[in-house]
XYZ file of C-alpha atoms in Angstrom:
136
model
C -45.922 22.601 -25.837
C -42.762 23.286 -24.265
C -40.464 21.107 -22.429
C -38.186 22.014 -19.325
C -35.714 19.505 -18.601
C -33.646 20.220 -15.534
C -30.231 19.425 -15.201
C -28.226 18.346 -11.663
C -25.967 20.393 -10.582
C -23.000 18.841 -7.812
C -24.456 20.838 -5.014
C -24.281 18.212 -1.860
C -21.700 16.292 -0.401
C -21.264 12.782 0.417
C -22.264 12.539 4.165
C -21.773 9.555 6.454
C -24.373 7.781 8.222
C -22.549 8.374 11.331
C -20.045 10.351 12.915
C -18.225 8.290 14.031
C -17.069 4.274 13.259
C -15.946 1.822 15.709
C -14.442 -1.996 15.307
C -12.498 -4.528 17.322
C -10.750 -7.395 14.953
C -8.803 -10.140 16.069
C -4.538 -9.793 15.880
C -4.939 -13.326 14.117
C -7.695 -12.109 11.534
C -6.943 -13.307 8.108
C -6.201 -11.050 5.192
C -9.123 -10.003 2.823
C -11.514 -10.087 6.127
C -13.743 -7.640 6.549
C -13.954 -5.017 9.261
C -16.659 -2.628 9.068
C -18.931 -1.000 6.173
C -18.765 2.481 6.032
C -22.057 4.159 4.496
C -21.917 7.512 2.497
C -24.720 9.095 0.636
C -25.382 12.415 -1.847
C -28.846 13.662 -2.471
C -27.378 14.630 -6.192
C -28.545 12.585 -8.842
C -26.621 10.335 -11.352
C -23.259 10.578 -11.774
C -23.124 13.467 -9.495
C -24.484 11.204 -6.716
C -21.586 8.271 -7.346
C -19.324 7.898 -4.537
C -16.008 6.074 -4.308
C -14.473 5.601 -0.704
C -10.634 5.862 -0.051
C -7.871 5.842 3.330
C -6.663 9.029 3.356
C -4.501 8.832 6.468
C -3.575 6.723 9.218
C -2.777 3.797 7.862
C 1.208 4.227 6.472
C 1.505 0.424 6.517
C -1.035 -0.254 4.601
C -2.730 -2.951 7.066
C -6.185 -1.726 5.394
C -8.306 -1.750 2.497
C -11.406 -0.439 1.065
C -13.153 -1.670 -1.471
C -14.215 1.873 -3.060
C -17.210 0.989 -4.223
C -19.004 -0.800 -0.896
C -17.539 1.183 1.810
C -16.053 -2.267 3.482
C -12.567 -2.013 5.387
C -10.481 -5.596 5.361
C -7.246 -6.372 6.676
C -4.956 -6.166 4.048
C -1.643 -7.161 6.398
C -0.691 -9.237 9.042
C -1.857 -7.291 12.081
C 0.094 -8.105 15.517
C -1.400 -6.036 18.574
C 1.993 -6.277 20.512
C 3.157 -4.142 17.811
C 0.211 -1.272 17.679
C -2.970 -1.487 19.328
C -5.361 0.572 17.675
C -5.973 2.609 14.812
C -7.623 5.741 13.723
C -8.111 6.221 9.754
C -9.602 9.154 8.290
C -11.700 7.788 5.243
C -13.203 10.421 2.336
C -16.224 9.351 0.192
C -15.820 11.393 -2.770
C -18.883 12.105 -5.172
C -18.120 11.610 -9.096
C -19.410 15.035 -10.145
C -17.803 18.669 -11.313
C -16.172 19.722 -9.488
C -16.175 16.383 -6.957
C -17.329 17.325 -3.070
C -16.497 15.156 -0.292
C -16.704 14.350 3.328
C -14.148 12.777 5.517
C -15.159 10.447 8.548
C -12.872 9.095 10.996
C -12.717 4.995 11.603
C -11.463 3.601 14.907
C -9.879 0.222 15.009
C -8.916 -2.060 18.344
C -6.883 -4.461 17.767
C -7.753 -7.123 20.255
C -5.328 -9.687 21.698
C -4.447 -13.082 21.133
C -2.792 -15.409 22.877
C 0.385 -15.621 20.980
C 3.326 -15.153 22.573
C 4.886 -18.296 24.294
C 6.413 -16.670 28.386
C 9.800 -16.220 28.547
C 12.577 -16.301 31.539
C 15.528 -14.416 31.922
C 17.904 -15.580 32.631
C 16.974 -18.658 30.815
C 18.812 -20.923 32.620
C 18.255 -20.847 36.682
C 20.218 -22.722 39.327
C 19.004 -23.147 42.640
C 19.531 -25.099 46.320
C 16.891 -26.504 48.202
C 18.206 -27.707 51.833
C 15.732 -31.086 53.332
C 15.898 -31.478 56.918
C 15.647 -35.173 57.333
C 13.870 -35.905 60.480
C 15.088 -39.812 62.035
């Protein structure tokens, strides 16, 4: 009898379900909630099959997070739309194998508007005339 017992090589990359991911979250969204879950999967098996998910780049104020494990963005900031509208990160889902592979997907975030800015007058103070024509 002889046994063959094949080993897994790292030969496939992480890939995304989609191409592309969109969102809309509130300006007044509360920190820790979530966004949008971002799925990645390799064809390798066990360890080289393990991904871990990560922000790569555009987010310098860290107003995200992902959990590496699930995939899920949250609002990890205060977000204020008056202050930046939108935002496009680039996320990687790295495989655990040797050497790792990876794929990088892009995530697009709208900020959407609240209601939260009182109106203003300048000059703040305003005089004025108004003339009534009495009629006898």
């Amino acid at each position: 009898m002889v046994n063959i017992n094949l080993t897994d090589v790292n030969d496939n990359a992480p890939m995304f379900s989609r191409d592309v991911y969109t969102a809309v979250v509130s300006e007044d969204a509360t920190i820790g909630e979530s966004i949008v879950k971002l799925t990645a999967e390799d064809v390798d098996s066990q360890v080289n099959g393990d991904i871990l998910y990560s922000i790569v780049s555009g987010d310098r104020e860290n107003q995200f997070f992902i959990d590496p494990l699930s995939g899920m963005v949250k609002v990890n900031k205060q977000l204020d739309r008056e202050t930046v509208s939108g935002y496009s990160l680039a996320v990687r889902a790295l495989d655990s194998g040797v050497p790792p592979m990876s794929s990088t997907v892009m995530v697009n975030i709208d900020i959407s508007d609240i209601n939260d800015s009182p109106p203003t007058f300048t000059p703040a103070n305003l005089t004025t005339v108004i003339q009534v024509l009495l009629l006898t």
